[in-house]
Coordinates of C-alpha atoms and ligand atoms in Angstrom, one line a residue:
Chain A
M1 CA 19.9 -66.9 -32.9
S2 CA 22.3 -66.4 -35.4
Q3 CA 22.8 -62.5 -35.6
H4 CA 25.9 -62.5 -37.4
S5 CA 24.4 -63.6 -41.3
P6 CA 25.5 -60.5 -43.7
I7 CA 23.9 -57.3 -43.7
Q8 CA 22.4 -56.7 -47.0
Y9 CA 20.9 -52.4 -45.9
C10 CA 21.8 -49.7 -44.5
R11 CA 20.3 -49.5 -41.0
D12 CA 20.2 -44.9 -40.9
C13 CA 18.8 -45.2 -44.7
G14 CA 17.9 -48.4 -45.8
T15 CA 20.1 -48.2 -49.2
A16 CA 21.3 -51.5 -50.2
V17 CA 25.2 -51.9 -49.1
A18 CA 28.3 -52.9 -51.3
Y19 CA 31.0 -55.1 -49.3
R20 CA 34.9 -53.2 -50.1
L21 CA 37.4 -52.2 -48.6
P22 CA 36.6 -48.9 -45.9
D23 CA 38.4 -45.8 -47.4
D24 CA 39.9 -44.9 -43.7
G25 CA 43.2 -47.6 -44.2
D26 CA 40.8 -50.8 -42.9
T27 CA 42.1 -53.5 -44.3
R28 CA 39.3 -55.6 -44.5
E29 CA 36.1 -55.7 -46.3
R30 CA 32.8 -54.4 -44.5
A31 CA 29.0 -53.4 -45.3
V32 CA 29.6 -49.9 -46.7
C33 CA 26.3 -47.9 -47.8
P34 CA 26.7 -45.9 -51.5
N35 CA 24.2 -43.1 -50.0
C36 CA 25.7 -42.5 -46.9
G37 CA 28.9 -43.2 -46.5
R38 CA 28.0 -45.6 -43.0
V39 CA 30.5 -47.8 -42.8
H40 CA 28.5 -51.5 -41.1
Y41 CA 30.8 -53.5 -38.4
E42 CA 30.1 -57.4 -37.7
N43 CA 31.5 -58.0 -34.0
P44 CA 31.7 -60.7 -31.3
L45 CA 29.2 -60.8 -28.6
N46 CA 29.3 -61.2 -24.9
V47 CA 27.8 -64.0 -23.5
V48 CA 27.0 -63.4 -19.2
G49 CA 26.0 -65.4 -16.7
T50 CA 26.9 -66.9 -13.0
V51 CA 28.3 -69.8 -11.1
P52 CA 25.2 -69.8 -8.7
V53 CA 26.0 -72.0 -5.6
L54 CA 24.3 -73.2 -2.0
P55 CA 25.8 -73.1 1.4
D56 CA 25.6 -76.9 1.0
G57 CA 27.9 -76.6 -2.0
R58 CA 24.9 -77.7 -4.9
V59 CA 25.1 -75.7 -8.1
L60 CA 22.1 -74.3 -9.7
L61 CA 21.1 -75.4 -13.6
C62 CA 18.1 -74.5 -15.5
L63 CA 16.1 -76.9 -18.2
R64 CA 16.4 -74.4 -21.2
A65 CA 12.7 -74.0 -21.9
I66 CA 13.9 -72.6 -25.7
E67 CA 16.3 -73.7 -28.4
P68 CA 18.7 -74.1 -29.4
R69 CA 18.9 -76.6 -26.7
R70 CA 15.1 -76.8 -25.6
G71 CA 15.9 -79.6 -22.7
K72 CA 18.8 -79.1 -22.2
W73 CA 20.9 -78.2 -19.1
T74 CA 21.9 -74.8 -18.5
L75 CA 24.1 -72.2 -16.5
P76 CA 22.3 -69.6 -15.7
A77 CA 23.3 -67.1 -19.2
G78 CA 22.3 -64.8 -21.8
F79 CA 23.5 -62.3 -24.0
M80 CA 25.0 -58.3 -22.9
E81 CA 22.5 -56.1 -23.5
L82 CA 23.5 -52.3 -23.0
G83 CA 23.7 -50.0 -20.5
E84 CA 25.0 -52.9 -17.8
T85 CA 28.2 -54.2 -17.5
T86 CA 29.4 -57.8 -17.6
S87 CA 29.2 -58.5 -14.2
Q88 CA 24.8 -56.9 -14.0
G89 CA 24.1 -58.7 -16.8
A90 CA 25.1 -62.1 -15.3
A91 CA 22.6 -60.9 -12.3
R92 CA 20.2 -59.7 -14.0
E93 CA 20.2 -63.5 -16.9
T94 CA 20.5 -65.8 -12.9
D95 CA 17.3 -63.3 -11.9
E96 CA 15.4 -63.2 -14.9
E97 CA 16.0 -66.9 -16.2
A98 CA 15.9 -68.2 -12.4
G99 CA 14.7 -66.1 -9.8
A100 CA 17.5 -66.4 -7.7
Q101 CA 18.3 -64.8 -5.6
I102 CA 22.2 -63.8 -5.4
A103 CA 25.0 -62.4 -4.0
L104 CA 27.4 -62.4 -6.9
G105 CA 31.4 -63.4 -6.8
P106 CA 34.4 -62.4 -8.9
L107 CA 34.7 -63.3 -12.3
F108 CA 35.2 -67.3 -12.9
A109 CA 34.9 -68.0 -16.4
V110 CA 36.2 -66.7 -19.4
L111 CA 35.6 -69.0 -23.1
N112 CA 35.9 -67.6 -26.7
V113 CA 33.3 -69.5 -28.7
Q114 CA 35.8 -68.4 -31.6
R115 CA 33.1 -70.1 -34.2
V116 CA 30.3 -68.6 -33.5
G117 CA 31.0 -65.2 -32.7
Q118 CA 30.8 -64.9 -28.9
V119 CA 33.1 -64.9 -25.6
H120 CA 31.0 -66.3 -23.0
L121 CA 32.0 -64.9 -18.8
F122 CA 30.8 -67.1 -15.5
Y123 CA 31.1 -65.4 -12.1
R124 CA 30.6 -67.0 -9.4
A125 CA 27.4 -66.5 -7.9
H126 CA 26.2 -67.3 -3.5
L127 CA 22.2 -68.7 -3.0
L128 CA 21.0 -66.3 -0.4
S129 CA 18.3 -68.6 -0.5
E130 CA 16.3 -72.2 -2.3
R131 CA 13.4 -69.8 -3.7
L132 CA 13.3 -69.9 -7.2
D133 CA 11.1 -68.8 -10.3
P134 CA 11.8 -69.4 -13.0
G135 CA 11.4 -67.8 -16.1
F136 CA 9.8 -68.8 -19.7
E137 CA 13.1 -69.3 -20.8
T138 CA 12.9 -72.3 -18.2
L139 CA 11.2 -75.7 -18.3
E140 CA 12.5 -76.4 -14.1
A141 CA 14.9 -74.9 -12.4
R142 CA 16.7 -77.2 -9.7
F143 CA 20.1 -77.8 -8.0
F144 CA 22.8 -80.3 -8.3
T145 CA 25.5 -82.2 -6.3
E146 CA 28.6 -83.1 -8.6
D147 CA 26.9 -86.7 -8.7
E148 CA 24.2 -85.1 -9.7
V149 CA 25.0 -83.2 -13.0
P150 CA 23.7 -84.0 -16.2
W151 CA 26.5 -83.9 -17.4
D152 CA 25.8 -85.4 -20.9
E153 CA 22.0 -83.4 -20.9
L154 CA 24.3 -79.9 -20.6
A155 CA 23.1 -77.8 -23.0
F156 CA 26.9 -75.8 -24.1
R157 CA 30.5 -77.0 -23.9
T158 CA 30.9 -73.3 -22.5
V159 CA 29.3 -74.9 -19.7
K160 CA 30.6 -77.7 -19.3
E161 CA 33.9 -76.5 -19.2
T162 CA 32.8 -73.6 -16.9
L163 CA 31.4 -76.8 -14.2
V164 CA 34.8 -79.0 -14.6
R165 CA 36.7 -76.2 -14.1
F166 CA 34.6 -74.9 -10.4
F167 CA 34.7 -78.7 -8.9
A168 CA 38.3 -79.2 -9.7
D169 CA 38.9 -75.5 -8.4
R170 CA 36.4 -76.0 -5.3
R171 CA 38.2 -79.3 -4.6
T172 CA 41.7 -77.2 -3.7
G173 CA 39.9 -74.6 -1.9
S174 CA 40.9 -71.9 -4.6
Y175 CA 39.5 -70.2 -7.5
G176 CA 40.9 -69.1 -10.5
V177 CA 40.1 -66.5 -13.8
H178 CA 39.6 -69.5 -16.5
C179 CA 40.0 -68.9 -20.0
V180 CA 39.0 -71.5 -22.1
D181 CA 39.0 -71.7 -26.2
I182 CA 36.1 -74.0 -27.0
D183 CA 36.8 -75.8 -30.5
Chain B
M1 CA 33.1 -44.0 -33.5
S2 CA 29.8 -45.0 -31.7
Q3 CA 28.2 -47.7 -33.7
H4 CA 25.0 -47.7 -31.0
S5 CA 22.8 -44.9 -32.3
P6 CA 19.5 -46.6 -33.1
I7 CA 18.9 -48.8 -36.2
Q8 CA 16.8 -47.4 -38.5
Y9 CA 15.6 -50.4 -40.7
C10 CA 16.1 -53.9 -41.0
R11 CA 19.2 -55.0 -42.7
D12 CA 18.3 -58.2 -44.5
C13 CA 15.0 -56.4 -46.2
G14 CA 15.6 -52.7 -46.1
T15 CA 12.2 -51.9 -44.5
A16 CA 11.9 -48.7 -41.8
V17 CA 11.5 -51.3 -38.7
A18 CA 9.6 -49.7 -35.8
Y19 CA 10.3 -50.4 -31.9
R20 CA 8.3 -52.7 -29.7
L21 CA 8.3 -55.6 -27.4
P22 CA 9.3 -58.8 -29.7
D23 CA 6.9 -61.2 -29.7
D24 CA 9.0 -64.0 -28.6
G25 CA 8.7 -62.9 -24.4
D26 CA 11.6 -60.8 -24.9
T27 CA 11.4 -58.1 -21.7
R28 CA 13.5 -55.0 -23.8
E29 CA 11.8 -53.0 -26.7
R30 CA 14.0 -53.9 -29.7
A31 CA 13.8 -53.2 -33.3
V32 CA 11.5 -55.4 -35.3
C33 CA 10.7 -55.0 -39.3
P34 CA 7.5 -55.0 -39.9
N35 CA 8.5 -57.0 -43.4
C36 CA 10.7 -60.3 -42.8
G37 CA 9.7 -59.8 -39.0
R38 CA 13.7 -59.8 -37.8
V39 CA 14.1 -58.8 -35.0
H40 CA 17.5 -56.6 -34.2
Y41 CA 19.1 -56.4 -31.2
E42 CA 22.3 -54.0 -30.1
N43 CA 25.1 -55.3 -27.7
P44 CA 27.8 -54.2 -26.2
L45 CA 31.5 -54.3 -28.2
N46 CA 34.4 -55.4 -27.0
V47 CA 38.4 -54.2 -26.8
V48 CA 40.8 -56.9 -27.1
G49 CA 44.6 -55.8 -26.3
T50 CA 47.9 -55.7 -24.7
V51 CA 50.6 -55.0 -22.3
P52 CA 53.1 -55.5 -23.9
V53 CA 56.5 -55.3 -21.6
L54 CA 60.6 -55.6 -22.9
P55 CA 62.9 -57.8 -20.6
D56 CA 64.4 -54.4 -19.2
G57 CA 60.4 -53.8 -18.1
R58 CA 59.7 -50.3 -19.9
V59 CA 55.8 -50.9 -21.3
L60 CA 55.3 -50.0 -25.4
L61 CA 52.5 -47.3 -25.9
C62 CA 51.4 -46.1 -29.0
L63 CA 50.4 -41.9 -30.0
R64 CA 47.0 -42.4 -31.7
A65 CA 47.5 -41.1 -35.3
I66 CA 43.4 -41.0 -35.8
E67 CA 40.2 -40.0 -33.5
P68 CA 39.0 -40.4 -30.9
R69 CA 41.7 -39.0 -28.8
R70 CA 44.3 -38.6 -31.8
G71 CA 47.7 -36.8 -30.0
K72 CA 47.5 -39.3 -27.4
W73 CA 48.7 -42.3 -25.4
T74 CA 47.3 -45.4 -25.4
L75 CA 48.4 -49.6 -25.5
P76 CA 47.7 -51.0 -28.4
A77 CA 44.2 -52.1 -28.5
G78 CA 40.5 -51.7 -31.3
F79 CA 37.4 -53.8 -31.9
M80 CA 37.5 -57.6 -31.5
E81 CA 36.0 -59.3 -34.6
L82 CA 34.5 -62.1 -36.1
G83 CA 36.4 -65.3 -36.4
E84 CA 39.1 -65.0 -33.2
T85 CA 39.2 -65.7 -30.0
T86 CA 40.2 -62.4 -27.7
S87 CA 43.9 -63.1 -27.7
Q88 CA 43.5 -63.4 -30.8
G89 CA 42.7 -60.3 -31.7
A90 CA 44.6 -58.5 -28.7
A91 CA 47.5 -60.0 -30.7
R92 CA 46.3 -58.6 -33.8
E93 CA 45.8 -55.0 -33.0
T94 CA 49.3 -55.3 -31.5
D95 CA 50.5 -56.1 -34.9
E96 CA 48.9 -53.8 -36.9
E97 CA 48.9 -50.5 -34.0
A98 CA 53.1 -51.3 -33.7
G99 CA 54.3 -53.6 -35.9
A100 CA 55.8 -55.6 -32.6
Q101 CA 56.6 -59.5 -32.2
I102 CA 55.3 -60.8 -28.6
A103 CA 54.7 -63.6 -27.2
L104 CA 51.0 -63.5 -25.6
G105 CA 50.5 -63.8 -21.8
P106 CA 47.6 -64.2 -20.2
L107 CA 44.2 -62.1 -19.7
F108 CA 45.1 -59.1 -17.0
A109 CA 42.1 -56.8 -16.6
V110 CA 38.8 -56.5 -18.2
L111 CA 37.0 -53.1 -18.1
N112 CA 33.4 -52.2 -18.5
V113 CA 32.8 -48.9 -20.2
Q114 CA 29.1 -49.3 -19.7
R115 CA 28.4 -45.3 -20.8
V116 CA 29.8 -46.5 -24.3
G117 CA 28.5 -50.5 -24.3
Q118 CA 32.4 -51.6 -24.5
V119 CA 34.4 -54.7 -22.2
H120 CA 37.8 -53.9 -23.1
L121 CA 40.1 -57.2 -22.0
F122 CA 43.9 -56.8 -21.6
Y123 CA 46.7 -59.3 -21.8
R124 CA 50.1 -59.0 -21.0
A125 CA 52.7 -59.7 -24.1
H126 CA 56.4 -59.9 -23.4
L127 CA 58.4 -58.2 -26.5
L128 CA 60.5 -60.5 -28.3
S129 CA 62.1 -57.5 -29.5
E130 CA 62.3 -54.1 -29.4
R131 CA 61.7 -53.5 -33.2
L132 CA 58.6 -51.9 -34.3
D133 CA 56.9 -51.1 -37.4
P134 CA 53.3 -49.0 -36.3
G135 CA 50.4 -48.8 -38.8
F136 CA 48.8 -45.6 -40.5
E137 CA 46.5 -45.3 -36.7
T138 CA 49.9 -45.0 -34.9
L139 CA 52.0 -41.2 -35.0
E140 CA 54.7 -43.5 -32.9
A141 CA 55.0 -46.3 -30.7
R142 CA 58.4 -45.7 -28.0
F143 CA 59.2 -47.2 -25.1
F144 CA 58.4 -45.5 -21.4
T145 CA 59.5 -46.6 -17.6
E146 CA 57.4 -46.7 -15.1
D147 CA 58.1 -43.4 -14.4
E148 CA 58.2 -42.3 -17.9
V149 CA 54.7 -43.1 -18.8
P150 CA 52.7 -40.1 -19.7
W151 CA 50.2 -40.2 -17.1
D152 CA 48.4 -37.3 -18.4
E153 CA 48.7 -37.3 -21.7
L154 CA 47.1 -41.2 -21.8
A155 CA 44.6 -41.5 -23.9
F156 CA 41.7 -43.6 -22.2
R157 CA 40.1 -44.2 -18.8
T158 CA 40.7 -47.6 -19.1
V159 CA 44.6 -47.8 -20.4
K160 CA 45.3 -45.7 -17.2
E161 CA 43.5 -47.8 -15.2
T162 CA 45.2 -51.5 -16.8
L163 CA 48.8 -49.5 -16.4
V164 CA 48.3 -48.3 -12.8
R165 CA 47.7 -52.2 -11.5
F166 CA 49.9 -53.7 -13.7
F167 CA 53.3 -51.5 -12.6
A168 CA 51.4 -52.7 -8.6
D169 CA 50.9 -55.8 -9.6
R170 CA 54.5 -55.9 -11.0
R171 CA 55.9 -54.4 -7.8
T172 CA 54.8 -57.5 -5.7
G173 CA 55.5 -59.7 -8.5
S174 CA 52.1 -62.0 -8.2
Y175 CA 50.2 -61.1 -11.6
G176 CA 45.8 -60.4 -10.5
V177 CA 43.2 -60.2 -12.6
H178 CA 41.2 -57.3 -13.4
C179 CA 38.0 -56.4 -12.9
V180 CA 36.9 -52.9 -12.9
D181 CA 33.8 -50.5 -13.9
I182 CA 34.6 -47.3 -15.7
D183 CA 31.8 -44.4 -14.6
Ligands
LIG1 ZN1 23.3 -45.7 -45.8
LIG2 ZN1 13.5 -56.9 -42.9

């Protein structure tokens, strides 16, 4: 899963790279190709997902069929792809992991997971139907009232922190955009 | 500047990759290494920055010393690095590009630039002093009232869209978190 092991070879020409300060004034050591000169950067990745909610208030969670955290419950989410916006990616992941029909709502949470180089962005979403069609990454997709949420069986801190804030905001009747740093 | 040219060689072993569907159920073609099996992903990058404001209301802009858009004005911003949060990155870029002393404020704008595979996140920031110390990426750093902003000489659409929303919110006295898709 980690995409951040050190770069060893140039993606453009296959030559072994050297870690050094580039010549452009950059103050960090980068993987620089001694053959073609390409400077290779490693940057954080975005994970995009949704908090999908039925008209009766139940929230959709997916039981993970893949590592990491196989057998734990998650909100539908996954790595943002080139060629899509954060909201398009969130909708795509909701379709891929749950086969859920949704109307995408506003941005709800931005969570930094600094330790693994990830930023997670969750959007609220209205489920348009109870019909689901989980993909291969999901063992089971199911709706939960707040009381039914399996808090001790959630796959990720990001999911827990997002759900806690969602239910808290819902009680107040007003939703914010939450920024959370996960240790 | 584009980090998204096609991957040609494996970063782990230097073997020429092949573009095909991976064996894990993924539905997109990826650069797969025929030697070590590594699947290489290409994902959008985050650009993080600030809207730095003096107590008298003037906003800090930087005249770019580097391409792209050398000689155009920008808010301090740059690529998020591994090992930092979005807000830490925004503060770091403000220091590197302007040498400005700030107190970072809340998230203000999330802008998708789908065409180039970037997500820009801007935070509001209070300038603690008028002292500046621009880095090598900046020809000049200067404070602008709303009327003085060089709207036709801004470096990026993301900067323009962020500034427009900042001044509009300031007039209402209430700041939101703005999500903008840039064509
Ligand atoms: Zn090379
Ligand atoms: Zn390889």
